[in-house]
GROMACS .gro file of C-alpha atoms in nm:
model
  270
    1MET     CA    1   0.495   9.330   2.637
    2THR     CA    2   0.707   9.623   2.755
    3ALA     CA    3   0.560   9.965   2.826
    4SER     CA    4   0.749  10.102   2.524
    5LEU     CA    5   0.592   9.847   2.289
    6ARG     CA    6   0.247   9.912   2.433
    7LYS     CA    7   0.292  10.283   2.367
    8ARG     CA    8   0.403  10.217   2.011
    9ASP     CA    9   0.109   9.984   1.944
   10ARG     CA   10  -0.132  10.239   2.088
   11ALA     CA   11   0.022  10.516   1.879
   12ARG     CA   12   0.006  10.306   1.562
   13GLU     CA   13  -0.359  10.218   1.620
   14TYR     CA   14  -0.440  10.584   1.685
   15LEU     CA   15  -0.259  10.705   1.374
   16ILE     CA   16  -0.420  10.445   1.148
   17GLY     CA   17  -0.757  10.559   1.281
   18LEU     CA   18  -0.667  10.917   1.184
   19ILE     CA   19  -0.551  10.803   0.841
   20GLU     CA   20  -0.863  10.598   0.768
   21ALA     CA   21  -1.081  10.897   0.854
   22ARG     CA   22  -0.906  11.112   0.593
   23ALA     CA   23  -0.869  11.108   0.216
   24VAL     CA   24  -0.538  11.047   0.041
   25GLY     CA   25  -0.340  11.372   0.041
   26GLN     CA   26  -0.500  11.519   0.351
   27ALA     CA   27  -0.273  11.642   0.630
   28ILE     CA   28  -0.254  11.489   0.976
   29PRO     CA   29  -0.147  11.674   1.295
   30SER     CA   30   0.222  11.745   1.352
   31GLU     CA   31   0.447  11.509   1.546
   32ARG     CA   32   0.462  11.764   1.827
   33GLN     CA   33   0.084  11.778   1.857
   34LEU     CA   34   0.045  11.400   1.829
   35SER     CA   35   0.308  11.328   2.094
   36THR     CA   36   0.128  11.565   2.332
   37GLU     CA   37  -0.213  11.409   2.260
   38LEU     CA   38  -0.082  11.055   2.307
   39GLY     CA   39   0.145  11.132   2.599
   40ILE     CA   40   0.449  10.968   2.439
   41SER     CA   41   0.795  11.093   2.350
   42ARG     CA   42   0.878  11.236   2.011
   43PRO     CA   43   1.133  10.958   1.934
   44THR     CA   44   0.873  10.688   2.009
   45LEU     CA   45   0.615  10.861   1.792
   46ARG     CA   46   0.868  10.915   1.512
   47ALA     CA   47   0.950  10.544   1.505
   48VAL     CA   48   0.580  10.466   1.455
   49VAL     CA   49   0.547  10.735   1.188
   50ASP     CA   50   0.854  10.604   1.004
   51ASP     CA   51   0.699  10.256   0.994
   52LEU     CA   52   0.376  10.397   0.850
   53ILE     CA   53   0.571  10.595   0.591
   54ARG     CA   54   0.762  10.283   0.489
   55ASP     CA   55   0.433  10.097   0.443
   56GLY     CA   56   0.283  10.380   0.239
   57TRP     CA   57   0.021  10.491   0.494
   58LEU     CA   58   0.183  10.834   0.535
   59VAL     CA   59   0.395  11.067   0.325
   60ARG     CA   60   0.632  11.317   0.490
   61GLU     CA   61   0.703  11.637   0.296
   62HIS     CA   62   0.991  11.845   0.424
   63GLY     CA   63   0.875  12.181   0.554
   64ARG     CA   64   0.508  12.099   0.501
   65GLY     CA   65   0.419  11.812   0.733
   66MET     CA   66   0.269  11.465   0.700
   67PHE     CA   67  -0.007  11.359   0.464
   68VAL     CA   68  -0.220  11.052   0.411
   69GLY     CA   69  -0.070  10.817   0.151
   70SER     CA   70  -0.181  10.501  -0.027
   71PRO     CA   71  -0.076  10.188   0.164
   72LYS     CA   72   0.118   9.935  -0.040
   73ILE     CA   73  -0.046   9.625  -0.179
   74VAL     CA   74   0.121   9.334  -0.004
   75GLN     CA   75   0.163   8.993  -0.166
   76GLU     CA   76   0.248   8.736   0.098
   77ILE     CA   77   0.434   8.422  -0.004
   78VAL     CA   78   0.411   8.125   0.230
   79GLY     CA   79   0.649   7.839   0.171
   80GLY     CA   80   0.971   7.664   0.253
   81PRO     CA   81   1.251   7.483   0.078
   82THR     CA   82   1.032   7.185  -0.013
   83SER     CA   83   0.715   7.379  -0.100
   84ARG     CA   84   0.553   7.268  -0.424
   85GLY     CA   85   0.204   7.394  -0.462
   86ALA     CA   86   0.224   7.598  -0.142
   87ALA     CA   87  -0.085   7.800  -0.061
   88TYR     CA   88  -0.071   8.172  -0.004
   89PRO     CA   89  -0.335   8.448  -0.003
   90LEU     CA   90  -0.415   8.662  -0.302
   91ALA     CA   91  -0.298   9.021  -0.298
   92PRO     CA   92  -0.592   9.239  -0.192
   93GLY     CA   93  -0.802   9.449  -0.427
   94THR     CA   94  -0.977   9.394  -0.758
   95TRP     CA   95  -0.723   9.304  -1.028
   96THR     CA   96  -0.796   9.381  -1.393
   97SER     CA   97  -0.578   9.390  -1.705
   98ARG     CA   98  -0.549   9.561  -2.043
   99VAL     CA   99  -0.369   9.392  -2.330
  100LEU     CA  100  -0.132   9.644  -2.486
  101ASP     CA  101   0.020   9.434  -2.763
  102HIS     CA  102   0.058   9.075  -2.881
  103ALA     CA  103   0.255   8.903  -3.154
  104VAL     CA  104   0.408   8.568  -3.243
  105ILE     CA  105   0.784   8.609  -3.261
  106PRO     CA  106   1.075   8.370  -3.323
  107ALA     CA  107   1.275   8.291  -3.010
  108GLY     CA  108   1.619   8.443  -3.013
  109MET     CA  109   1.914   8.303  -2.821
  110THR     CA  110   1.821   8.469  -2.490
  111LEU     CA  111   1.451   8.389  -2.502
  112GLY     CA  112   1.523   8.040  -2.633
  113SER     CA  113   1.752   7.971  -2.337
  114ARG     CA  114   1.485   8.089  -2.093
  115LEU     CA  115   1.216   7.868  -2.249
  116ARG     CA  116   1.454   7.577  -2.322
  117VAL     CA  117   1.377   7.582  -2.696
  118THR     CA  118   1.587   7.632  -3.007
  119SER     CA  119   1.623   7.969  -3.173
  120GLY     CA  120   1.340   8.037  -3.417
  121THR     CA  121   1.074   7.850  -3.215
  122PRO     CA  122   0.744   8.046  -3.236
  123VAL     CA  123   0.667   8.225  -2.910
  124LEU     CA  124   0.356   8.427  -2.830
  125ARG     CA  125   0.449   8.758  -2.667
  126ILE     CA  126   0.174   8.944  -2.481
  127SER     CA  127   0.219   9.279  -2.310
  128ARG     CA  128  -0.046   9.386  -2.061
  129GLN     CA  129  -0.102   9.660  -1.810
  130ARG     CA  130  -0.238   9.553  -1.470
  131PHE     CA  131  -0.458   9.752  -1.234
  132VAL     CA  132  -0.575   9.721  -0.875
  133ASP     CA  133  -0.907   9.893  -0.808
  134GLY     CA  134  -0.855  10.090  -1.130
  135GLU     CA  135  -0.501  10.212  -1.048
  136ALA     CA  136  -0.208  10.105  -1.266
  137ILE     CA  137   0.021   9.879  -1.064
  138SER     CA  138   0.233   9.684  -1.312
  139VAL     CA  139   0.328   9.626  -1.673
  140GLU     CA  140   0.416   9.272  -1.772
  141THR     CA  141   0.535   9.095  -2.083
  142ILE     CA  142   0.442   8.728  -2.106
  143HIS     CA  143   0.623   8.486  -2.337
  144VAL     CA  144   0.452   8.150  -2.381
  145LEU     CA  145   0.520   7.874  -2.635
  146ASP     CA  146   0.281   7.944  -2.921
  147SER     CA  147   0.218   7.574  -2.986
  148LEU     CA  148   0.060   7.541  -2.641
  149VAL     CA  149  -0.200   7.817  -2.680
  150PRO     CA  150  -0.354   7.804  -3.031
  151GLY     CA  151  -0.633   8.057  -3.076
  152ILE     CA  152  -0.578   8.212  -2.735
  153ASP     CA  153  -0.857   8.441  -2.618
  154LEU     CA  154  -0.689   8.772  -2.543
  155GLY     CA  155  -1.010   8.904  -2.390
  156ALA     CA  156  -0.982   8.637  -2.125
  157LEU     CA  157  -0.647   8.784  -2.024
  158GLU     CA  158  -0.818   9.113  -1.947
  159SER     CA  159  -1.110   8.972  -1.751
  160GLY     CA  160  -0.956   8.668  -1.585
  161SER     CA  161  -0.648   8.470  -1.495
  162PHE     CA  162  -0.372   8.374  -1.737
  163TYR     CA  163  -0.294   8.057  -1.543
  164GLY     CA  164  -0.663   7.976  -1.510
  165LEU     CA  165  -0.696   8.002  -1.888
  166LEU     CA  166  -0.398   7.771  -1.937
  167ARG     CA  167  -0.544   7.512  -1.700
  168ASP     CA  168  -0.904   7.523  -1.816
  169ARG     CA  169  -0.865   7.555  -2.193
  170TYR     CA  170  -0.525   7.408  -2.275
  171GLY     CA  171  -0.462   7.156  -1.999
  172VAL     CA  172  -0.137   7.328  -1.904
  173VAL     CA  173  -0.108   7.311  -1.525
  174PRO     CA  174   0.159   7.540  -1.376
  175THR     CA  175   0.337   7.349  -1.100
  176ASP     CA  176   0.652   7.538  -1.007
  177ALA     CA  177   0.856   7.839  -1.107
  178GLU     CA  178   1.175   8.030  -1.053
  179GLN     CA  179   1.129   8.400  -0.991
  180VAL     CA  180   1.384   8.673  -0.938
  181HIS     CA  181   1.308   9.009  -0.774
  182GLU     CA  182   1.528   9.313  -0.823
  183ALA     CA  183   1.514   9.690  -0.802
  184ALA     CA  184   1.538   9.903  -1.115
  185ALA     CA  185   1.457  10.248  -1.251
  186ALA     CA  186   1.145  10.299  -1.464
  187SER     CA  187   1.204  10.358  -1.834
  188ALA     CA  188   1.012  10.634  -2.009
  189ALA     CA  189   0.758  10.384  -2.149
  190GLU     CA  190   0.715  10.205  -1.815
  191ALA     CA  191   0.678  10.533  -1.630
  192ALA     CA  192   0.402  10.650  -1.864
  193LEU     CA  193   0.205  10.328  -1.815
  194LEU     CA  194   0.254  10.319  -1.438
  195GLY     CA  195   0.186  10.686  -1.376
  196VAL     CA  196   0.526  10.756  -1.217
  197ALA     CA  197   0.822  10.973  -1.309
  198GLU     CA  198   1.085  10.840  -1.547
  199GLY     CA  199   1.365  10.691  -1.341
  200ALA     CA  200   1.139  10.626  -1.041
  201PRO     CA  201   1.226  10.309  -0.846
  202VAL     CA  202   1.034  10.000  -0.955
  203LEU     CA  203   1.033   9.634  -0.859
  204VAL     CA  204   1.114   9.397  -1.147
  205LEU     CA  205   1.006   9.033  -1.133
  206GLU     CA  206   1.126   8.777  -1.388
  207ARG     CA  207   0.969   8.431  -1.383
  208VAL     CA  208   1.030   8.103  -1.563
  209ALA     CA  209   0.746   7.854  -1.504
  210ARG     CA  210   0.708   7.480  -1.561
  211ASP     CA  211   0.398   7.267  -1.608
  212GLN     CA  212   0.287   6.927  -1.478
  213HIS     CA  213   0.519   6.754  -1.727
  214GLY     CA  214   0.826   6.947  -1.612
  215ARG     CA  215   0.821   7.147  -1.936
  216VAL     CA  216   0.915   7.516  -1.932
  217PHE     CA  217   0.621   7.694  -2.091
  218GLU     CA  218   0.648   8.058  -1.984
  219PHE     CA  219   0.890   8.342  -1.931
  220THR     CA  220   0.743   8.664  -1.791
  221ARG     CA  221   0.894   8.998  -1.697
  222ALA     CA  222   0.681   9.229  -1.482
  223VAL     CA  223   0.754   9.582  -1.361
  224TYR     CA  224   0.573   9.697  -1.045
  225ARG     CA  225   0.538  10.035  -0.882
  226SER     CA  226   0.756  10.000  -0.574
  227ASP     CA  227   0.557  10.268  -0.389
  228ARG     CA  228   0.240  10.058  -0.417
  229TYR     CA  229   0.357   9.698  -0.408
  230ARG     CA  230   0.558   9.482  -0.170
  231VAL     CA  231   0.633   9.111  -0.146
  232THR     CA  232   0.669   8.942   0.193
  233THR     CA  233   0.782   8.587   0.262
  234GLN     CA  234   0.710   8.348   0.548
  235LEU     CA  235   0.983   8.093   0.609
  236SER     CA  236   1.002   7.771   0.804
  237LEU     CA  237   1.319   7.777   1.013
  238SER     CA  238   1.260   7.456   1.206
  239PRO     CA  239   1.560   7.227   1.266
  240GLY     CA  240   1.439   6.984   1.002
  241SER     CA  241   1.425   7.250   0.734
  242GLY     CA  242   1.794   7.331   0.743
  243GLY     CA  243   1.713   7.693   0.826
  244SER     CA  244   1.869   7.675   1.172
  245GLY     CA  245   2.210   7.580   1.038
  246SER     CA  246   2.459   7.801   0.863
  247GLY     CA  247   2.383   8.142   0.716
  248GLY     CA  248   2.406   7.982   0.372
  249SER     CA  249   2.118   7.748   0.451
  250VAL     CA  250   1.894   8.037   0.550
  251ALA     CA  251   1.985   8.231   0.235
  252ALA     CA  252   1.899   7.929   0.020
  253GLU     CA  253   1.564   7.896   0.193
  254VAL     CA  254   1.481   8.260   0.135
  255GLU     CA  255   1.564   8.228  -0.234
  256HIS     CA  256   1.360   7.914  -0.280
  257ALA     CA  257   1.055   8.055  -0.107
  258HIS     CA  258   1.061   8.355  -0.339
  259GLU     CA  259   1.105   8.134  -0.642
  260TRP     CA  260   0.800   7.919  -0.573
  261GLY     CA  261   0.597   8.223  -0.476
  262GLY     CA  262   0.647   8.345  -0.831
  263GLY     CA  263   0.417   8.075  -0.962
  264ASP     CA  264   0.122   8.306  -0.918
  265THR     CA  265   0.275   8.611  -0.756
  266VAL     CA  266   0.239   8.814  -1.072
  267ASP     CA  267  -0.086   8.646  -1.173
  268HIS     CA  268  -0.274   8.736  -0.855
  269ASP     CA  269  -0.614   8.611  -0.963
  270ALA     CA  270  -0.490   8.270  -1.081
   0.00000   0.00000   0.00000
């Protein structure tokens, strides 16, 4: 390890110690003071600070200084191009939910194409707000074939796992999914539920999931606070995986890893 990296690691460890000793919103010493205390250059310290800001540990306010922030919740996806049933850790924190609305609706052309059913097929639509340690993190709308979940217990969706309920009560075992991640701006309704400003950047996840019979049973759209949530992916780039070949092979592997991760990425307690 080079001297520069050792200095950066030492600075990061020191700053995290300062952050953990303070409440969210409290100020930390200036970059000038910190660089003097640590005996490192301002550019080296600034690089460490920028990393901590990116991860949500710190917030920089122009003309005022730096303040303790709320680190992002990180969901790590572990998988490769042949992963089916890959294991990955749950996102940290205590996840709870609140059902906002539910109704049985006829599938239109768009929803029918997502669920691979004809227009008019009854679909149960459930909207719920999700929290981590009591803080609103996401709003999601679940669409599941109504015929698969007769008499569904909505209370169970607030206190437990949607996928766990499907497995235990209805014998529907989620096996794989396709999930797309994209950036968007929060609508007025989403902003109110997430506690952010209208137009604030959010992370949108759309998932189509299949069960043990290869049947598409669910389409879900979830909107996450991008300042509090991040998805990371671990990839296998060994020669046998195809990841060491052309750039196209690597891109395909990245996409596939994200898609399988979606199986429970939104349903963290599944």
